PDB file of C-alpha atoms in Angstrom:
ATOM      1  CA  MET A   8     -10.345 -28.513   0.160  1.00  0.00           C
ATOM      2  CA  LYS A   9      -8.482 -30.994  -2.534  1.00  0.00           C
ATOM      3  CA  ILE A  10      -6.309 -27.960  -3.271  1.00  0.00           C
ATOM      4  CA  GLU A  11      -5.387 -26.545  -0.116  1.00  0.00           C
ATOM      5  CA  LYS A  12      -2.121 -27.911  -0.698  1.00  0.00           C
ATOM      6  CA  ASN A  13      -1.436 -26.191  -3.576  1.00  0.00           C
ATOM      7  CA  GLU A  14      -3.328 -23.231  -2.279  1.00  0.00           C
ATOM      8  CA  PHE A  15      -0.424 -23.239   0.536  1.00  0.00           C
ATOM      9  CA  ILE A  16       2.135 -23.181  -1.280  1.00  0.00           C
ATOM     10  CA  PHE A  17       0.572 -20.260  -4.000  1.00  0.00           C
ATOM     11  CA  SER A  18       0.399 -18.129  -0.728  1.00  0.00           C
ATOM     12  CA  THR A  19       3.595 -18.943   0.681  1.00  0.00           C
ATOM     13  CA  LEU A  20       5.323 -18.471  -2.759  1.00  0.00           C
ATOM     14  CA  LEU A  21       3.513 -14.871  -2.858  1.00  0.00           C
ATOM     15  CA  VAL A  22       4.527 -14.013   1.004  1.00  0.00           C
ATOM     16  CA  VAL A  23       8.463 -15.376   0.038  1.00  0.00           C
ATOM     17  CA  LEU A  24       8.588 -12.804  -2.533  1.00  0.00           C
ATOM     18  CA  SER A  25       7.100 -10.534  -1.040  1.00  0.00           C
ATOM     19  CA  PHE A  26       9.545 -10.394   2.128  1.00  0.00           C
ATOM     20  CA  ALA A  27      12.093 -10.427  -0.636  1.00  0.00           C
ATOM     21  CA  THR A  28      10.681  -7.345  -2.271  1.00  0.00           C
ATOM     22  CA  LEU A  29      10.899  -5.823   1.123  1.00  0.00           C
ATOM     23  CA  MET A  30      14.502  -7.324   2.437  1.00  0.00           C
ATOM     24  CA  PHE A  31      16.400  -6.162  -0.972  1.00  0.00           C
ATOM     25  CA  LYS A  32      14.574  -3.447  -2.643  1.00  0.00           C
ATOM     26  CA  GLY A  33      13.185  -1.938   1.012  1.00  0.00           C
ATOM     27  CA  ILE A  34      10.545   0.715   0.894  1.00  0.00           C
ATOM     28  CA  ASN A  35       9.933   3.840  -0.473  1.00  0.00           C
ATOM     29  CA  TYR A  36       9.449   6.233   2.189  1.00  0.00           C
ATOM     30  CA  GLY A  37       7.360   9.372   1.126  1.00  0.00           C
ATOM     31  CA  LEU A  38       8.154  12.639   2.750  1.00  0.00           C
ATOM     32  CA  ASP A  39       5.353  12.055   5.409  1.00  0.00           C
ATOM     33  CA  PHE A  40       7.713   9.456   6.866  1.00  0.00           C
ATOM     34  CA  THR A  41      11.303  10.588   5.997  1.00  0.00           C
ATOM     35  CA  GLY A  42      10.908  14.160   6.670  1.00  0.00           C
ATOM     36  CA  GLY A  43      12.277  16.784   4.795  1.00  0.00           C
ATOM     37  CA  ASN A  44      11.258  19.204   1.842  1.00  0.00           C
ATOM     38  CA  LEU A  45       9.024  18.478  -1.435  1.00  0.00           C
ATOM     39  CA  ILE A  46       8.654  20.629  -4.162  1.00  0.00           C
ATOM     40  CA  GLN A  47       7.134  20.067  -7.481  1.00  0.00           C
ATOM     41  CA  ILE A  48       7.906  22.884 -10.312  1.00  0.00           C
ATOM     42  CA  LYS A  49       7.146  23.528 -14.487  1.00  0.00           C
ATOM     43  CA  PHE A  50       9.897  24.623 -16.120  1.00  0.00           C
ATOM     44  CA  GLU A  51       8.978  27.054 -19.073  1.00  0.00           C
ATOM     45  CA  LYS A  52      11.283  24.905 -21.607  1.00  0.00           C
ATOM     46  CA  ASN A  53      11.487  20.801 -21.478  1.00  0.00           C
ATOM     47  CA  ILE A  54      14.185  19.721 -19.319  1.00  0.00           C
ATOM     48  CA  ASP A  55      15.299  15.833 -18.440  1.00  0.00           C
ATOM     49  CA  LEU A  56      17.637  14.098 -15.776  1.00  0.00           C
ATOM     50  CA  LYS A  57      20.610  14.661 -17.869  1.00  0.00           C
ATOM     51  CA  GLU A  58      20.399  18.004 -17.949  1.00  0.00           C
ATOM     52  CA  LEU A  59      18.892  18.718 -14.188  1.00  0.00           C
ATOM     53  CA  ASN A  60      21.336  16.258 -12.380  1.00  0.00           C
ATOM     54  CA  PRO A  61      24.500  18.138 -13.542  1.00  0.00           C
ATOM     55  CA  ILE A  62      23.109  21.304 -12.899  1.00  0.00           C
ATOM     56  CA  LEU A  63      21.621  20.228  -8.831  1.00  0.00           C
ATOM     57  CA  ASN A  64      25.231  19.168  -8.179  1.00  0.00           C
ATOM     58  CA  ASP A  65      26.249  22.386  -8.799  1.00  0.00           C
ATOM     59  CA  ILE A  66      24.120  23.769  -6.641  1.00  0.00           C
ATOM     60  CA  SER A  67      24.634  21.409  -4.032  1.00  0.00           C
ATOM     61  CA  LYS A  68      27.641  23.079  -3.182  1.00  0.00           C
ATOM     62  CA  GLU A  69      25.757  25.628  -2.209  1.00  0.00           C
ATOM     63  CA  ILE A  70      23.062  23.990  -0.466  1.00  0.00           C
ATOM     64  CA  PRO A  71      24.026  20.337   0.989  1.00  0.00           C
ATOM     65  CA  GLN A  72      20.619  19.324   0.786  1.00  0.00           C
ATOM     66  CA  VAL A  73      20.691  19.414  -2.409  1.00  0.00           C
ATOM     67  CA  SER A  74      23.922  16.492  -3.159  1.00  0.00           C
ATOM     68  CA  SER A  75      23.028  13.420  -5.417  1.00  0.00           C
ATOM     69  CA  ILE A  76      22.785  10.902  -2.735  1.00  0.00           C
ATOM     70  CA  SER A  77      20.656  12.770  -0.613  1.00  0.00           C
ATOM     71  CA  ARG A  78      18.469  14.296  -2.988  1.00  0.00           C
ATOM     72  CA  LYS A  79      15.128  12.077  -5.133  1.00  0.00           C
ATOM     73  CA  VAL A  80      14.271  13.638  -8.464  1.00  0.00           C
ATOM     74  CA  GLN A  81      11.585  12.203 -10.636  1.00  0.00           C
ATOM     75  CA  ILE A  82       9.881  13.806 -13.707  1.00  0.00           C
ATOM     76  CA  SER A  83       6.106  13.167 -14.324  1.00  0.00           C
ATOM     77  CA  ASP A  84       4.168  11.941 -17.496  1.00  0.00           C
ATOM     78  CA  LYS A  85       3.711  16.201 -17.522  1.00  0.00           C
ATOM     79  CA  GLU A  86       7.076  17.229 -17.600  1.00  0.00           C
ATOM     80  CA  GLU A  87       6.975  18.057 -13.889  1.00  0.00           C
ATOM     81  CA  VAL A  88       9.648  18.231 -11.860  1.00  0.00           C
ATOM     82  CA  ILE A  89       9.457  16.502  -8.232  1.00  0.00           C
ATOM     83  CA  ILE A  90      12.304  17.381  -5.839  1.00  0.00           C
ATOM     84  CA  ARG A  91      12.677  15.777  -2.856  1.00  0.00           C
ATOM     85  CA  THR A  92      15.587  17.046  -0.236  1.00  0.00           C
ATOM     86  CA  PRO A  93      16.097  16.613   3.316  1.00  0.00           C
ATOM     87  CA  GLU A  94      14.922  19.095   5.245  1.00  0.00           C
ATOM     88  CA  MET A  95      15.834  22.721   4.062  1.00  0.00           C
ATOM     89  CA  ASP A  96      14.790  26.291   6.574  1.00  0.00           C
ATOM     90  CA  GLU A  97      12.503  28.888   4.765  1.00  0.00           C
ATOM     91  CA  VAL A  98      15.933  31.194   3.600  1.00  0.00           C
ATOM     92  CA  GLU A  99      17.614  27.522   1.905  1.00  0.00           C
ATOM     93  CA  LYS A 100      14.741  26.764   0.189  1.00  0.00           C
ATOM     94  CA  ASN A 101      14.335  30.176  -0.979  1.00  0.00           C
ATOM     95  CA  ASN A 102      17.740  30.825  -2.339  1.00  0.00           C
ATOM     96  CA  PHE A 103      17.614  26.893  -3.820  1.00  0.00           C
ATOM     97  CA  LEU A 104      14.651  28.047  -6.345  1.00  0.00           C
ATOM     98  CA  ASN A 105      16.436  31.043  -7.055  1.00  0.00           C
ATOM     99  CA  LEU A 106      19.425  29.359  -8.415  1.00  0.00           C
ATOM    100  CA  LEU A 107      16.653  27.106  -9.736  1.00  0.00           C
ATOM    101  CA  THR A 108      15.853  30.349 -11.764  1.00  0.00           C
ATOM    102  CA  GLU A 109      19.363  31.426 -12.808  1.00  0.00           C
ATOM    103  CA  LYS A 110      20.839  27.990 -13.861  1.00  0.00           C
ATOM    104  CA  VAL A 111      17.446  26.505 -15.482  1.00  0.00           C
ATOM    105  CA  GLY A 112      15.138  29.342 -16.382  1.00  0.00           C
ATOM    106  CA  LYS A 113      11.243  30.446 -15.103  1.00  0.00           C
ATOM    107  CA  TYR A 114       9.329  27.938 -13.687  1.00  0.00           C
ATOM    108  CA  ASP A 115       5.961  27.779 -12.245  1.00  0.00           C
ATOM    109  CA  LEU A 116       5.603  26.486  -8.610  1.00  0.00           C
ATOM    110  CA  LEU A 117       3.129  23.760  -8.768  1.00  0.00           C
ATOM    111  CA  ARG A 118       3.770  22.203  -4.768  1.00  0.00           C
ATOM    112  CA  SER A 119       5.760  23.165  -1.748  1.00  0.00           C
ATOM    113  CA  ASP A 120       5.383  21.128   1.663  1.00  0.00           C
ATOM    114  CA  LYS A 121       7.916  20.500   4.264  1.00  0.00           C
ATOM    115  CA  VAL A 122       7.712  17.868   7.001  1.00  0.00           C
ATOM    116  CA  GLY A 123       9.716  17.824  10.150  1.00  0.00           C
ATOM    117  CA  ALA A 124      12.121  14.600  11.039  1.00  0.00           C
ATOM    118  CA  SER A 125      10.840  14.019  13.943  1.00  0.00           C
ATOM    119  CA  ILE A 126       7.200  14.463  12.942  1.00  0.00           C
ATOM    120  CA  GLY A 127       8.190  12.403  10.023  1.00  0.00           C
ATOM    121  CA  GLN A 128       9.137   9.395  12.620  1.00  0.00           C
ATOM    122  CA  GLU A 129       6.247   9.728  14.316  1.00  0.00           C
ATOM    123  CA  LEU A 130       3.979   8.943  11.718  1.00  0.00           C
ATOM    124  CA  LYS A 131       5.839   6.235  10.958  1.00  0.00           C
ATOM    125  CA  THR A 132       5.244   4.827  14.726  1.00  0.00           C
ATOM    126  CA  THR A 133       2.227   5.754  14.531  1.00  0.00           C
ATOM    127  CA  ALA A 134       0.798   4.243  11.788  1.00  0.00           C
ATOM    128  CA  ILE A 135       2.527   0.665  12.889  1.00  0.00           C
ATOM    129  CA  THR A 136       0.719   1.306  16.119  1.00  0.00           C
ATOM    130  CA  ALA A 137      -2.730   1.563  14.141  1.00  0.00           C
ATOM    131  CA  LEU A 138      -2.165  -1.719  11.960  1.00  0.00           C
ATOM    132  CA  PHE A 139      -1.400  -3.671  15.225  1.00  0.00           C
ATOM    133  CA  VAL A 140      -4.873  -2.031  17.326  1.00  0.00           C
ATOM    134  CA  GLY A 141      -6.366  -3.250  14.321  1.00  0.00           C
ATOM    135  CA  LEU A 142      -4.820  -6.680  14.226  1.00  0.00           C
ATOM    136  CA  VAL A 143      -5.901  -6.982  17.818  1.00  0.00           C
ATOM    137  CA  LEU A 144      -9.242  -5.668  17.981  1.00  0.00           C
ATOM    138  CA  ILE A 145      -9.760  -7.746  14.873  1.00  0.00           C
ATOM    139  CA  VAL A 146      -9.062 -11.293  16.859  1.00  0.00           C
ATOM    140  CA  GLY A 147     -11.119  -9.956  20.396  1.00  0.00           C
ATOM    141  CA  TYR A 148     -13.883  -9.641  17.754  1.00  0.00           C
ATOM    142  CA  ILE A 149     -13.850 -12.514  16.345  1.00  0.00           C
ATOM    143  CA  THR A 150     -12.636 -15.307  18.870  1.00  0.00           C
ATOM    144  CA  ILE A 151     -15.988 -13.309  21.004  1.00  0.00           C
ATOM    145  CA  ARG A 152     -18.642 -13.893  18.159  1.00  0.00           C
ATOM    146  CA  PHE A 153     -16.887 -17.440  16.886  1.00  0.00           C
ATOM    147  CA  GLU A 154     -13.510 -19.228  18.590  1.00  0.00           C
ATOM    148  CA  PHE A 155     -10.057 -18.445  18.760  1.00  0.00           C
ATOM    149  CA  LYS A 156      -9.136 -21.011  15.921  1.00  0.00           C
ATOM    150  CA  PHE A 157     -11.279 -18.731  13.690  1.00  0.00           C
ATOM    151  CA  ALA A 158      -9.405 -15.731  14.824  1.00  0.00           C
ATOM    152  CA  LEU A 159      -6.037 -17.126  14.391  1.00  0.00           C
ATOM    153  CA  ALA A 160      -7.309 -17.673  10.947  1.00  0.00           C
ATOM    154  CA  ALA A 161      -8.058 -14.953   9.848  1.00  0.00           C
ATOM    155  CA  VAL A 162      -5.348 -13.175  11.274  1.00  0.00           C
ATOM    156  CA  ILE A 163      -3.198 -15.443   8.838  1.00  0.00           C
ATOM    157  CA  ALA A 164      -5.016 -14.160   6.144  1.00  0.00           C
ATOM    158  CA  LEU A 165      -4.944 -11.141   7.086  1.00  0.00           C
ATOM    159  CA  PHE A 166      -1.483 -11.295   7.524  1.00  0.00           C
ATOM    160  CA  HIS A 167      -0.504 -12.787   4.043  1.00  0.00           C
ATOM    161  CA  ASP A 168      -3.038 -10.180   2.245  1.00  0.00           C
ATOM    162  CA  VAL A 169      -1.047  -7.588   4.198  1.00  0.00           C
ATOM    163  CA  ILE A 170       1.724  -8.449   3.089  1.00  0.00           C
ATOM    164  CA  ILE A 171       1.416  -9.688  -0.343  1.00  0.00           C
ATOM    165  CA  ALA A 172       0.201  -5.675  -0.705  1.00  0.00           C
ATOM    166  CA  VAL A 173       3.167  -3.668   0.586  1.00  0.00           C
ATOM    167  CA  GLY A 174       5.595  -6.326  -1.082  1.00  0.00           C
ATOM    168  CA  GLY A 175       3.918  -5.229  -4.681  1.00  0.00           C
ATOM    169  CA  ILE A 176       4.207  -1.709  -3.932  1.00  0.00           C
ATOM    170  CA  ALA A 177       7.046  -1.937  -3.093  1.00  0.00           C
ATOM    171  CA  LEU A 178       8.188  -4.290  -5.927  1.00  0.00           C
ATOM    172  CA  LEU A 179       6.780  -1.260  -7.860  1.00  0.00           C
ATOM    173  CA  GLY A 180       8.624   1.022  -6.407  1.00  0.00           C
ATOM    174  CA  TYR A 181       5.703   3.119  -5.461  1.00  0.00           C
ATOM    175  CA  GLU A 182       6.257   6.076  -2.679  1.00  0.00           C
ATOM    176  CA  VAL A 183       4.869   5.372   0.674  1.00  0.00           C
ATOM    177  CA  ASN A 184       2.402   8.279   2.318  1.00  0.00           C
ATOM    178  CA  THR A 185      -0.208   8.332   5.009  1.00  0.00           C
ATOM    179  CA  PRO A 186      -2.604   7.575   2.484  1.00  0.00           C
ATOM    180  CA  PHE A 187      -0.704   4.359   1.857  1.00  0.00           C
ATOM    181  CA  ILE A 188      -1.622   3.226   5.497  1.00  0.00           C
ATOM    182  CA  ALA A 189      -5.187   4.407   5.022  1.00  0.00           C
ATOM    183  CA  ALA A 190      -5.491   1.731   2.127  1.00  0.00           C
ATOM    184  CA  VAL A 191      -4.091  -1.201   4.352  1.00  0.00           C
ATOM    185  CA  LEU A 192      -6.590  -0.853   6.743  1.00  0.00           C
ATOM    186  CA  THR A 193      -9.197  -0.446   4.349  1.00  0.00           C
ATOM    187  CA  ILE A 194      -7.853  -4.060   3.149  1.00  0.00           C
ATOM    188  CA  LEU A 195      -7.692  -5.395   6.268  1.00  0.00           C
ATOM    189  CA  GLY A 196     -11.426  -4.248   6.752  1.00  0.00           C
ATOM    190  CA  TYR A 197     -12.181  -5.727   3.241  1.00  0.00           C
ATOM    191  CA  SER A 198     -10.815  -9.052   3.510  1.00  0.00           C
ATOM    192  CA  ILE A 199     -12.634  -9.678   7.206  1.00  0.00           C
ATOM    193  CA  ASN A 200     -15.549  -9.141   5.855  1.00  0.00           C
ATOM    194  CA  ASP A 201     -15.450 -11.210   3.126  1.00  0.00           C
ATOM    195  CA  THR A 202     -13.890 -13.862   5.671  1.00  0.00           C
ATOM    196  CA  ILE A 203     -16.325 -13.877   7.950  1.00  0.00           C
ATOM    197  CA  VAL A 204     -19.398 -14.503   5.877  1.00  0.00           C
ATOM    198  CA  VAL A 205     -17.311 -17.762   5.032  1.00  0.00           C
ATOM    199  CA  PHE A 206     -16.907 -18.374   8.880  1.00  0.00           C
ATOM    200  CA  ASP A 207     -20.405 -17.227   9.760  1.00  0.00           C
ATOM    201  CA  ARG A 208     -21.849 -20.253   7.287  1.00  0.00           C
ATOM    202  CA  ILE A 209     -19.253 -22.844   8.484  1.00  0.00           C
ATOM    203  CA  ARG A 210     -20.176 -21.903  11.616  1.00  0.00           C
ATOM    204  CA  GLU A 211     -24.095 -22.324  11.377  1.00  0.00           C
ATOM    205  CA  ILE A 212     -23.585 -25.735   9.074  1.00  0.00           C
ATOM    206  CA  LEU A 213     -21.842 -27.167  11.775  1.00  0.00           C
ATOM    207  CA  ARG A 214     -24.155 -26.359  14.148  1.00  0.00           C
ATOM    208  CA  ASN A 215     -27.227 -27.741  12.498  1.00  0.00           C
ATOM    209  CA  LYS A 216     -25.055 -31.097  11.540  1.00  0.00           C
ATOM    210  CA  LYS A 217     -25.418 -30.648   8.058  1.00  0.00           C
ATOM    211  CA  VAL A 218     -22.946 -32.524   6.827  1.00  0.00           C
ATOM    212  CA  GLY A 219     -20.899 -35.151   7.766  1.00  0.00           C
ATOM    213  CA  THR A 220     -16.968 -34.147   7.903  1.00  0.00           C
ATOM    214  CA  LEU A 221     -15.497 -30.348   8.399  1.00  0.00           C
ATOM    215  CA  LYS A 222     -13.706 -30.435   4.833  1.00  0.00           C
ATOM    216  CA  ASP A 223     -17.302 -31.043   3.481  1.00  0.00           C
ATOM    217  CA  THR A 224     -18.667 -28.266   5.587  1.00  0.00           C
ATOM    218  CA  ILE A 225     -15.829 -25.920   4.202  1.00  0.00           C
ATOM    219  CA  ASN A 226     -16.566 -26.868   0.781  1.00  0.00           C
ATOM    220  CA  LEU A 227     -20.290 -26.481   1.381  1.00  0.00           C
ATOM    221  CA  SER A 228     -19.877 -23.304   3.462  1.00  0.00           C
ATOM    222  CA  ILE A 229     -17.923 -22.172   0.581  1.00  0.00           C
ATOM    223  CA  ASN A 230     -19.538 -23.118  -2.622  1.00  0.00           C
ATOM    224  CA  GLN A 231     -22.342 -21.246  -0.751  1.00  0.00           C
ATOM    225  CA  THR A 232     -20.844 -17.891  -0.450  1.00  0.00           C
ATOM    226  CA  LEU A 233     -19.012 -18.108  -3.183  1.00  0.00           C
ATOM    227  CA  THR A 234     -21.137 -15.641  -5.453  1.00  0.00           C
ATOM    228  CA  ARG A 235     -21.921 -13.074  -3.167  1.00  0.00           C
ATOM    229  CA  SER A 236     -17.600 -13.074  -2.393  1.00  0.00           C
ATOM    230  CA  ILE A 237     -17.266 -12.571  -6.464  1.00  0.00           C
ATOM    231  CA  ASN A 238     -19.476 -10.753  -6.973  1.00  0.00           C
ATOM    232  CA  THR A 239     -18.994  -7.668  -4.383  1.00  0.00           C
ATOM    233  CA  SER A 240     -15.272  -7.877  -5.292  1.00  0.00           C
ATOM    234  CA  PHE A 241     -16.075  -7.893  -9.203  1.00  0.00           C
ATOM    235  CA  THR A 242     -18.488  -5.092  -8.066  1.00  0.00           C
ATOM    236  CA  THR A 243     -15.832  -2.938  -5.689  1.00  0.00           C
ATOM    237  CA  PHE A 244     -12.825  -3.683  -7.901  1.00  0.00           C
ATOM    238  CA  LEU A 245     -14.719  -2.148 -11.352  1.00  0.00           C
ATOM    239  CA  ALA A 246     -14.667   1.455  -9.011  1.00  0.00           C
ATOM    240  CA  ILE A 247     -11.618   1.022  -7.427  1.00  0.00           C
ATOM    241  CA  LEU A 248     -10.263   0.579 -11.494  1.00  0.00           C
ATOM    242  CA  ALA A 249     -12.323   3.558 -12.551  1.00  0.00           C
ATOM    243  CA  ILE A 250     -10.511   5.897  -9.412  1.00  0.00           C
ATOM    244  CA  LEU A 251      -6.853   4.633 -10.896  1.00  0.00           C
ATOM    245  CA  ILE A 252      -7.792   5.667 -14.497  1.00  0.00           C
ATOM    246  CA  PHE A 253      -9.358   8.759 -13.916  1.00  0.00           C
ATOM    247  CA  GLY A 254      -8.054   9.510 -10.300  1.00  0.00           C
ATOM    248  CA  GLY A 255      -5.085  11.575 -10.894  1.00  0.00           C
ATOM    249  CA  ALA A 256      -1.637  10.756  -9.488  1.00  0.00           C
ATOM    250  CA  SER A 257      -2.219  12.038  -6.317  1.00  0.00           C
ATOM    251  CA  LEU A 258      -4.641   8.384  -5.754  1.00  0.00           C
ATOM    252  CA  LYS A 259      -2.468   6.363  -7.293  1.00  0.00           C
ATOM    253  CA  VAL A 260      -0.549   4.837  -4.629  1.00  0.00           C
ATOM    254  CA  PHE A 261      -3.621   4.760  -2.395  1.00  0.00           C
ATOM    255  CA  ILE A 262      -5.873   2.796  -5.043  1.00  0.00           C
ATOM    256  CA  THR A 263      -3.228   0.687  -6.329  1.00  0.00           C
ATOM    257  CA  THR A 264      -2.660  -0.706  -3.085  1.00  0.00           C
ATOM    258  CA  LEU A 265      -6.177  -1.017  -2.392  1.00  0.00           C
ATOM    259  CA  LEU A 266      -6.834  -3.128  -6.113  1.00  0.00           C
ATOM    260  CA  ILE A 267      -3.534  -5.265  -4.556  1.00  0.00           C
ATOM    261  CA  GLY A 268      -5.429  -5.638  -1.597  1.00  0.00           C
ATOM    262  CA  ILE A 269      -8.819  -6.268  -2.413  1.00  0.00           C
ATOM    263  CA  LEU A 270      -7.450  -8.923  -5.100  1.00  0.00           C
ATOM    264  CA  ILE A 271      -5.632 -10.823  -2.717  1.00  0.00           C
ATOM    265  CA  GLY A 272      -8.186 -10.333   0.063  1.00  0.00           C
ATOM    266  CA  THR A 273     -10.515 -12.077  -2.537  1.00  0.00           C
ATOM    267  CA  TYR A 274      -8.282 -15.082  -3.048  1.00  0.00           C
ATOM    268  CA  SER A 275      -7.282 -15.543   0.609  1.00  0.00           C
ATOM    269  CA  SER A 276     -11.059 -15.467   1.919  1.00  0.00           C
ATOM    270  CA  ILE A 277     -12.129 -18.168  -0.894  1.00  0.00           C
ATOM    271  CA  PHE A 278      -8.697 -20.264  -0.628  1.00  0.00           C
ATOM    272  CA  LEU A 279      -6.500 -19.770   1.882  1.00  0.00           C
ATOM    273  CA  ALA A 280      -8.924 -18.756   5.234  1.00  0.00           C
ATOM    274  CA  SER A 281     -10.603 -21.777   5.945  1.00  0.00           C
ATOM    275  CA  PRO A 282      -8.211 -24.197   4.921  1.00  0.00           C
TER     276      PRO A 282
END
């Protein structure tokens, strides 16, 4: 508790940095939320963006969805080309693939997904609703089990964790899809679990009146649960790190979000929620 001001300053800086990233860089919404087509292919010959973009610009004269303003193109470490475009019907998609064959050469079609724009908007709304309902239920539960001031402190800490996790993903430029929402909800559950352990110890010491001031009670509670918090978080961190290294590209956003969330959640449970 002696360094609570430094903790608040550090947390405030992280939250402000996250908000600034979200405002100026924004979230890179994936296909689940924006709608459209995603095509993942691997050409027989190696090709880079400097060579591919002029070809796509030429194709956009026939298929406007592939224009430089509308499309997103990236090439993975495995030389796989991922192209995201606004929604195309089946005829336009097949025409696009045929034109690619003519202008670039043969390729293997690894993935072809399509999400309607209305469905994408619905998924975005549902995701926000899920997060809001989760927070409301957490506030209700902690208010019943403890007191409202405990619930308020926990929600401020959770808000801090989620904003920093989302800001971190926005800063990295990773694409946000529905697994990202699952990761955020997991962070909420993990962080509140750690916080509740500390809160429960504070309540127990207050009931028994073992310590004089509230600050002494908080210090004692955090110290008594510190080993448990660090050991639990470190074990979880190792498991997440293993999945991040060996899990493949499809799990990258989900696991990176969890990794940021676990680290920040552990910090907030120890240094932010109780103060």
